Amino acid sequence: MSEPAISQQRKMYLKKRKQTKATVTALRIGILVVLFTGWEIAARLGAIDAFIVSSPSRMWNTFMSLYHSGDLWLHVGTSVMETIVGFILGTLVGTVIAIFLWWSNFLSRVLDPYLVVLNALPKTALGPIFIVWIGAGPSSIIAMTLAISLIVTILDMHNGFLDTDPQKIRLMRTLGATRMQILMKLVLPANFTTMINALKVNVGLSWVGVIMGEFLVSKAGLGYLIVYGSQVFKMDLVMTTVLILAAAAALMYQCILWIEKIMKKHLGVTV
């Protein structure tokens, strides 16, 4: 069968949308080019102190030095591994606990004030406690990541579950559905949007937890490089590490967008 012909209005709409997308991409790249070019020119002309704020060329030289020495992959790999482990644990454990809270209203009422207090507690205060309890190493850093992302995930997912259409739940109960069937057939599918949003939020929170943990205790990682660079006044190293950190976080966020797109395209999930 031949494909149906596309109307002229549809062609115009697709062309305009493509042009808008290209313009947005060009402007994004242009902003970066202008920013880094202006930064480099200001540093070379002495308008800013390159020792304090570094410059793109100095950061590139630092990046290549890290690359050739082999330290780049050691520190990036360490932070990425800790972030991914903390991200997966925070998302999975938080979702499972949220399911238990939705399942048991009594349990939800008991734990609700504790969740509120833990969410309001500054997580940096827990860092030294984790180091004493777990020891100085990656385990403490992952625990720090969990402390930051877990409570937020529980609260977001639990609120999403509670907001599931009560009319549909009542209808399924009337038809004799069990609580497990309501969970699997209605609550979880209806909250794919909440899950994707939780994943997006957890990307940033996981990186915050890892960097904070590496500030407190680490022998490798991007947080370690930032602390070391600031202690010996190597601002080129600090600024380079911050840019590497931004690139790694953006790449991880892009992976979540790919997952969202795959769910929309192949699983028919509307998120």
mmCIF file of C-alpha atoms in Angstrom:
data_model
loop_
_atom_site.group_PDB
_atom_site.id
_atom_site.type_symbol
_atom_site.label_atom_id
_atom_site.label_comp_id
_atom_site.label_asym_id
_atom_site.label_seq_id
_atom_site.Cartn_x
_atom_site.Cartn_y
_atom_site.Cartn_z
ATOM 1 C CA MET A 1 0.000 0.000 0.000
ATOM 2 C CA SER A 2 1.230 3.444 -0.875
ATOM 3 C CA GLU A 3 1.650 5.910 1.977
ATOM 4 C CA PRO A 4 -1.047 8.631 2.218
ATOM 5 C CA ALA A 5 -0.056 11.946 0.645
ATOM 6 C CA ILE A 6 0.965 14.720 3.053
ATOM 7 C CA SER A 7 -1.022 17.919 2.694
ATOM 8 C CA GLN A 8 0.692 21.199 1.886
ATOM 9 C CA GLN A 9 -0.204 22.600 5.306
ATOM 10 C CA ARG A 10 1.363 19.577 6.964
ATOM 11 C CA LYS A 11 4.550 20.006 4.923
ATOM 12 C CA MET A 12 4.731 23.661 5.905
ATOM 13 C CA TYR A 13 4.218 22.786 9.551
ATOM 14 C CA LEU A 14 6.980 20.137 9.487
ATOM 15 C CA LYS A 15 9.340 22.508 7.675
ATOM 16 C CA LYS A 16 8.697 25.282 10.190
ATOM 17 C CA ARG A 17 9.210 22.921 13.108
ATOM 18 C CA LYS A 18 12.491 21.697 11.606
ATOM 19 C CA GLN A 19 13.679 25.279 11.089
ATOM 20 C CA THR A 20 12.779 26.189 14.691
ATOM 21 C CA LYS A 21 14.682 23.165 16.004
ATOM 22 C CA ALA A 22 17.746 24.083 13.914
ATOM 23 C CA THR A 23 17.564 27.696 15.139
ATOM 24 C CA VAL A 24 17.390 26.616 18.785
ATOM 25 C CA THR A 25 20.407 24.298 18.323
ATOM 26 C CA ALA A 26 22.389 27.023 16.533
ATOM 27 C CA LEU A 27 21.609 29.557 19.276
ATOM 28 C CA ARG A 28 22.651 27.107 21.995
ATOM 29 C CA ILE A 29 25.981 26.485 20.271
ATOM 30 C CA GLY A 30 26.368 30.197 19.541
ATOM 31 C CA ILE A 31 25.945 31.133 23.217
ATOM 32 C CA LEU A 32 28.723 28.703 24.172
ATOM 33 C CA VAL A 33 31.025 29.982 21.413
ATOM 34 C CA VAL A 34 30.451 33.625 22.414
ATOM 35 C CA LEU A 35 30.918 32.828 26.106
ATOM 36 C CA PHE A 36 34.191 30.931 25.696
ATOM 37 C CA THR A 37 35.550 33.299 23.046
ATOM 38 C CA GLY A 38 34.831 36.341 25.225
ATOM 39 C CA TRP A 39 36.353 34.558 28.222
ATOM 40 C CA GLU A 40 39.538 33.743 26.295
ATOM 41 C CA ILE A 41 39.888 37.264 24.854
ATOM 42 C CA ALA A 42 39.298 38.887 28.262
ATOM 43 C CA ALA A 43 41.956 36.645 29.828
ATOM 44 C CA ARG A 44 44.529 37.368 27.097
ATOM 45 C CA LEU A 45 43.895 41.126 27.252
ATOM 46 C CA GLY A 46 44.244 41.108 31.044
ATOM 47 C CA ALA A 47 40.677 42.278 31.642
ATOM 48 C CA ILE A 48 40.284 39.330 34.029
ATOM 49 C CA ASP A 49 42.886 37.531 36.110
ATOM 50 C CA ALA A 50 43.497 34.185 34.382
ATOM 51 C CA PHE A 51 45.126 32.836 37.564
ATOM 52 C CA ILE A 52 41.816 33.266 39.438
ATOM 53 C CA VAL A 53 39.230 32.462 36.765
ATOM 54 C CA SER A 54 41.452 30.475 34.346
ATOM 55 C CA SER A 55 40.729 30.599 30.589
ATOM 56 C CA PRO A 56 39.519 28.120 27.916
ATOM 57 C CA SER A 57 43.046 27.604 26.535
ATOM 58 C CA ARG A 58 44.494 26.959 30.016
ATOM 59 C CA MET A 59 41.647 24.564 30.792
ATOM 60 C CA TRP A 60 42.229 22.722 27.509
ATOM 61 C CA ASN A 61 45.918 22.317 28.370
ATOM 62 C CA THR A 62 44.949 21.008 31.812
ATOM 63 C CA PHE A 63 42.447 18.617 30.243
ATOM 64 C CA MET A 64 45.056 17.230 27.844
ATOM 65 C CA SER A 65 47.555 16.894 30.702
ATOM 66 C CA LEU A 66 45.017 14.837 32.679
ATOM 67 C CA TYR A 67 44.283 12.771 29.577
ATOM 68 C CA HIS A 68 47.911 11.965 28.779
ATOM 69 C CA SER A 69 48.745 11.130 32.402
ATOM 70 C CA GLY A 70 45.818 8.698 32.616
ATOM 71 C CA ASP A 71 44.336 10.531 35.606
ATOM 72 C CA LEU A 72 41.319 11.716 33.590
ATOM 73 C CA TRP A 73 39.701 8.287 33.231
ATOM 74 C CA LEU A 74 40.574 7.322 36.818
ATOM 75 C CA HIS A 75 38.763 10.324 38.317
ATOM 76 C CA VAL A 76 35.886 10.438 35.808
ATOM 77 C CA GLY A 77 35.367 6.666 36.059
ATOM 78 C CA THR A 78 35.338 6.763 39.874
ATOM 79 C CA SER A 79 32.726 9.531 40.067
ATOM 80 C CA VAL A 80 30.562 8.063 37.280
ATOM 81 C CA MET A 81 30.576 4.624 38.923
ATOM 82 C CA GLU A 82 29.577 6.053 42.309
ATOM 83 C CA THR A 83 26.887 8.227 40.708
ATOM 84 C CA ILE A 84 25.339 5.388 38.702
ATOM 85 C CA VAL A 85 25.263 3.053 41.722
ATOM 86 C CA GLY A 86 23.723 5.769 43.934
ATOM 87 C CA PHE A 87 21.289 6.781 41.184
ATOM 88 C CA ILE A 88 20.029 3.230 40.598
ATOM 89 C CA LEU A 89 19.801 2.402 44.309
ATOM 90 C CA GLY A 90 18.066 5.687 45.159
ATOM 91 C CA THR A 91 15.500 5.270 42.381
ATOM 92 C CA LEU A 92 14.754 1.572 42.949
ATOM 93 C CA VAL A 93 14.715 1.620 46.755
ATOM 94 C CA GLY A 94 12.723 4.866 46.806
ATOM 95 C CA THR A 95 10.118 3.452 44.401
ATOM 96 C CA VAL A 96 9.792 0.190 46.383
ATOM 97 C CA ILE A 97 9.314 2.082 49.679
ATOM 98 C CA ALA A 98 6.744 4.355 48.003
ATOM 99 C CA ILE A 99 4.848 1.250 46.870
ATOM 100 C CA PHE A 100 4.805 -0.062 50.456
ATOM 101 C CA LEU A 101 3.518 3.299 51.687
ATOM 102 C CA TRP A 102 0.761 3.321 49.049
ATOM 103 C CA TRP A 103 -0.094 -0.287 49.902
ATOM 104 C CA SER A 104 -0.434 0.356 53.640
ATOM 105 C CA ASN A 105 -2.194 3.532 54.705
ATOM 106 C CA PHE A 106 -1.335 2.707 58.331
ATOM 107 C CA LEU A 107 2.402 2.490 57.485
ATOM 108 C CA SER A 108 2.152 5.746 55.538
ATOM 109 C CA ARG A 109 0.584 7.569 58.494
ATOM 110 C CA VAL A 110 3.274 6.224 60.852
ATOM 111 C CA LEU A 111 6.255 7.138 58.662
ATOM 112 C CA ASP A 112 4.977 10.421 57.191
ATOM 113 C CA PRO A 113 6.428 12.747 59.906
ATOM 114 C CA TYR A 114 9.791 10.951 59.733
ATOM 115 C CA LEU A 115 9.945 11.465 55.962
ATOM 116 C CA VAL A 116 9.142 15.165 56.373
ATOM 117 C CA VAL A 117 11.886 15.594 58.996
ATOM 118 C CA LEU A 118 14.455 13.627 56.971
ATOM 119 C CA ASN A 119 13.622 15.637 53.847
ATOM 120 C CA ALA A 120 14.171 18.925 55.733
ATOM 121 C CA LEU A 121 17.426 17.717 57.334
ATOM 122 C CA PRO A 122 20.593 19.113 55.687
ATOM 123 C CA LYS A 123 22.203 15.981 54.274
ATOM 124 C CA THR A 124 25.743 17.334 54.625
ATOM 125 C CA ALA A 125 25.349 16.826 58.390
ATOM 126 C CA LEU A 126 25.121 13.086 57.762
ATOM 127 C CA GLY A 127 28.449 12.857 55.921
ATOM 128 C CA PRO A 128 30.722 12.523 58.989
ATOM 129 C CA ILE A 129 28.274 10.032 60.503
ATOM 130 C CA PHE A 130 28.446 7.813 57.407
ATOM 131 C CA ILE A 131 32.254 7.955 57.475
ATOM 132 C CA VAL A 132 32.310 6.774 61.116
ATOM 133 C CA TRP A 133 29.664 4.098 60.568
ATOM 134 C CA ILE A 134 30.675 2.753 57.144
ATOM 135 C CA GLY A 135 34.280 3.835 56.794
ATOM 136 C CA ALA A 136 36.187 6.194 54.533
ATOM 137 C CA GLY A 137 35.617 4.962 51.002
ATOM 138 C CA PRO A 138 33.168 4.633 48.111
ATOM 139 C CA SER A 139 30.532 3.082 50.402
ATOM 140 C CA SER A 140 30.261 6.309 52.401
ATOM 141 C CA ILE A 141 29.996 8.360 49.200
ATOM 142 C CA ILE A 142 27.223 6.119 47.839
ATOM 143 C CA ALA A 143 25.444 6.327 51.212
ATOM 144 C CA MET A 144 25.668 10.118 50.957
ATOM 145 C CA THR A 145 24.116 9.948 47.485
ATOM 146 C CA LEU A 146 21.325 7.738 48.814
ATOM 147 C CA ALA A 147 20.660 10.139 51.688
ATOM 148 C CA ILE A 148 20.113 12.982 49.227
ATOM 149 C CA SER A 149 18.049 11.214 46.545
ATOM 150 C CA LEU A 150 16.134 8.534 48.467
ATOM 151 C CA ILE A 151 13.693 10.688 50.474
ATOM 152 C CA VAL A 152 12.880 12.901 47.490
ATOM 153 C CA THR A 153 12.144 9.821 45.376
ATOM 154 C CA ILE A 154 9.896 8.333 48.066
ATOM 155 C CA LEU A 155 7.896 11.538 48.472
ATOM 156 C CA ASP A 156 7.534 12.151 44.718
ATOM 157 C CA MET A 157 6.516 8.592 43.905
ATOM 158 C CA HIS A 158 4.182 8.277 46.877
ATOM 159 C CA ASN A 159 2.386 11.524 46.002
ATOM 160 C CA GLY A 160 2.096 10.315 42.409
ATOM 161 C CA PHE A 161 0.561 7.010 43.539
ATOM 162 C CA LEU A 162 -1.932 8.826 45.794
ATOM 163 C CA ASP A 163 -2.963 11.102 42.910
ATOM 164 C CA THR A 164 -3.991 8.152 40.735
ATOM 165 C CA ASP A 165 -7.560 8.620 39.503
ATOM 166 C CA PRO A 166 -9.794 7.448 42.440
ATOM 167 C CA GLN A 167 -12.712 6.806 40.085
ATOM 168 C CA LYS A 168 -10.692 4.218 38.165
ATOM 169 C CA ILE A 169 -9.505 2.587 41.401
ATOM 170 C CA ARG A 170 -13.089 2.435 42.673
ATOM 171 C CA LEU A 171 -14.227 0.904 39.370
ATOM 172 C CA MET A 172 -11.537 -1.792 39.500
ATOM 173 C CA ARG A 173 -12.487 -2.631 43.096
ATOM 174 C CA THR A 174 -16.136 -2.875 42.061
ATOM 175 C CA LEU A 175 -15.129 -5.356 39.355
ATOM 176 C CA GLY A 176 -13.288 -7.441 41.964
ATOM 177 C CA ALA A 177 -9.679 -6.470 41.244
ATOM 178 C CA THR A 178 -7.158 -7.220 43.985
ATOM 179 C CA ARG A 179 -4.809 -4.563 45.381
ATOM 180 C CA MET A 180 -1.914 -6.114 43.453
ATOM 181 C CA GLN A 181 -3.910 -5.951 40.200
ATOM 182 C CA ILE A 182 -4.767 -2.292 40.859
ATOM 183 C CA LEU A 183 -1.069 -1.592 41.477
ATOM 184 C CA MET A 184 0.204 -3.411 38.392
ATOM 185 C CA LYS A 185 -2.606 -2.539 35.959
ATOM 186 C CA LEU A 186 -3.387 1.041 36.979
ATOM 187 C CA VAL A 187 -1.175 2.755 39.567
ATOM 188 C CA LEU A 188 2.260 1.935 38.121
ATOM 189 C CA PRO A 189 1.352 2.537 34.432
ATOM 190 C CA ALA A 190 -0.433 5.778 35.376
ATOM 191 C CA ASN A 191 2.713 7.047 37.108
ATOM 192 C CA PHE A 192 5.317 6.565 34.378
ATOM 193 C CA THR A 193 5.421 10.364 34.142
ATOM 194 C CA THR A 194 6.251 10.587 37.841
ATOM 195 C CA MET A 195 8.934 7.907 37.440
ATOM 196 C CA ILE A 196 10.599 9.704 34.542
ATOM 197 C CA ASN A 197 10.489 12.996 36.442
ATOM 198 C CA ALA A 198 12.015 11.249 39.471
ATOM 199 C CA LEU A 199 14.814 9.900 37.245
ATOM 200 C CA LYS A 200 15.502 13.402 35.883
ATOM 201 C CA VAL A 201 15.604 14.902 39.377
ATOM 202 C CA ASN A 202 17.790 12.068 40.676
ATOM 203 C CA VAL A 203 20.451 12.714 38.036
ATOM 204 C CA GLY A 204 21.271 16.068 39.618
ATOM 205 C CA LEU A 205 20.796 14.861 43.192
ATOM 206 C CA SER A 206 23.062 11.850 42.643
ATOM 207 C CA TRP A 207 25.865 14.047 41.317
ATOM 208 C CA VAL A 208 25.419 16.428 44.253
ATOM 209 C CA GLY A 209 25.668 13.507 46.690
ATOM 210 C CA VAL A 210 28.778 12.069 45.033
ATOM 211 C CA ILE A 211 30.616 15.396 44.861
ATOM 212 C CA MET A 212 29.721 16.221 48.470
ATOM 213 C CA GLY A 213 30.885 12.768 49.554
ATOM 214 C CA GLU A 214 34.140 13.151 47.631
ATOM 215 C CA PHE A 215 34.664 16.537 49.261
ATOM 216 C CA LEU A 216 34.594 14.815 52.655
ATOM 217 C CA VAL A 217 36.434 11.579 51.942
ATOM 218 C CA SER A 218 37.971 10.337 48.708
ATOM 219 C CA LYS A 219 41.246 9.458 47.061
ATOM 220 C CA ALA A 220 39.922 9.798 43.515
ATOM 221 C CA GLY A 221 37.016 11.384 41.681
ATOM 222 C CA LEU A 222 35.954 14.758 40.329
ATOM 223 C CA GLY A 223 35.125 16.044 43.828
ATOM 224 C CA TYR A 224 38.621 15.064 44.953
ATOM 225 C CA LEU A 225 40.145 16.980 42.016
ATOM 226 C CA ILE A 226 38.128 20.110 42.882
ATOM 227 C CA VAL A 227 39.203 19.997 46.541
ATOM 228 C CA TYR A 228 42.830 19.268 45.639
ATOM 229 C CA GLY A 229 42.913 22.042 43.019
ATOM 230 C CA SER A 230 41.475 24.624 45.422
ATOM 231 C CA GLN A 231 43.918 23.636 48.188
ATOM 232 C CA VAL A 232 46.995 24.138 45.978
ATOM 233 C CA PHE A 233 45.462 27.133 44.106
ATOM 234 C CA LYS A 234 45.335 25.336 40.757
ATOM 235 C CA MET A 235 42.233 27.087 39.470
ATOM 236 C CA ASP A 236 42.834 25.682 35.976
ATOM 237 C CA LEU A 237 42.320 22.219 37.439
ATOM 238 C CA VAL A 238 39.233 23.301 39.402
ATOM 239 C CA MET A 239 37.556 24.978 36.428
ATOM 240 C CA THR A 240 38.440 22.076 34.107
ATOM 241 C CA THR A 241 36.965 19.584 36.557
ATOM 242 C CA VAL A 242 33.779 21.634 36.901
ATOM 243 C CA LEU A 243 33.347 21.594 33.115
ATOM 244 C CA ILE A 244 33.978 17.834 32.977
ATOM 245 C CA LEU A 245 31.408 17.415 35.747
ATOM 246 C CA ALA A 246 28.857 19.484 33.802
ATOM 247 C CA ALA A 247 29.465 17.427 30.659
ATOM 248 C CA ALA A 248 29.079 14.127 32.540
ATOM 249 C CA ALA A 249 25.835 15.270 34.201
ATOM 250 C CA ALA A 250 24.453 16.508 30.866
ATOM 251 C CA LEU A 251 25.300 13.173 29.209
ATOM 252 C CA MET A 252 23.564 11.244 31.993
ATOM 253 C CA TYR A 253 20.508 13.505 31.706
ATOM 254 C CA GLN A 254 20.479 12.887 27.945
ATOM 255 C CA CYS A 255 20.385 9.135 28.636
ATOM 256 C CA ILE A 256 17.193 9.674 30.660
ATOM 257 C CA LEU A 257 15.689 11.594 27.726
ATOM 258 C CA TRP A 258 16.554 8.651 25.444
ATOM 259 C CA ILE A 259 14.797 6.274 27.841
ATOM 260 C CA GLU A 260 11.772 8.577 27.823
ATOM 261 C CA LYS A 261 11.755 8.627 24.022
ATOM 262 C CA ILE A 262 12.068 4.819 23.798
ATOM 263 C CA MET A 263 9.146 4.371 26.202
ATOM 264 C CA LYS A 264 7.039 6.725 24.108
ATOM 265 C CA LYS A 265 7.956 5.120 20.796
ATOM 266 C CA HIS A 266 8.133 1.395 21.519
ATOM 267 C CA LEU A 267 6.072 0.858 24.666
ATOM 268 C CA GLY A 268 3.254 3.259 23.907
ATOM 269 C CA VAL A 269 3.779 5.003 27.223
ATOM 270 C CA THR A 270 2.656 8.616 27.374
ATOM 271 C CA VAL A 271 5.055 10.522 29.621
#
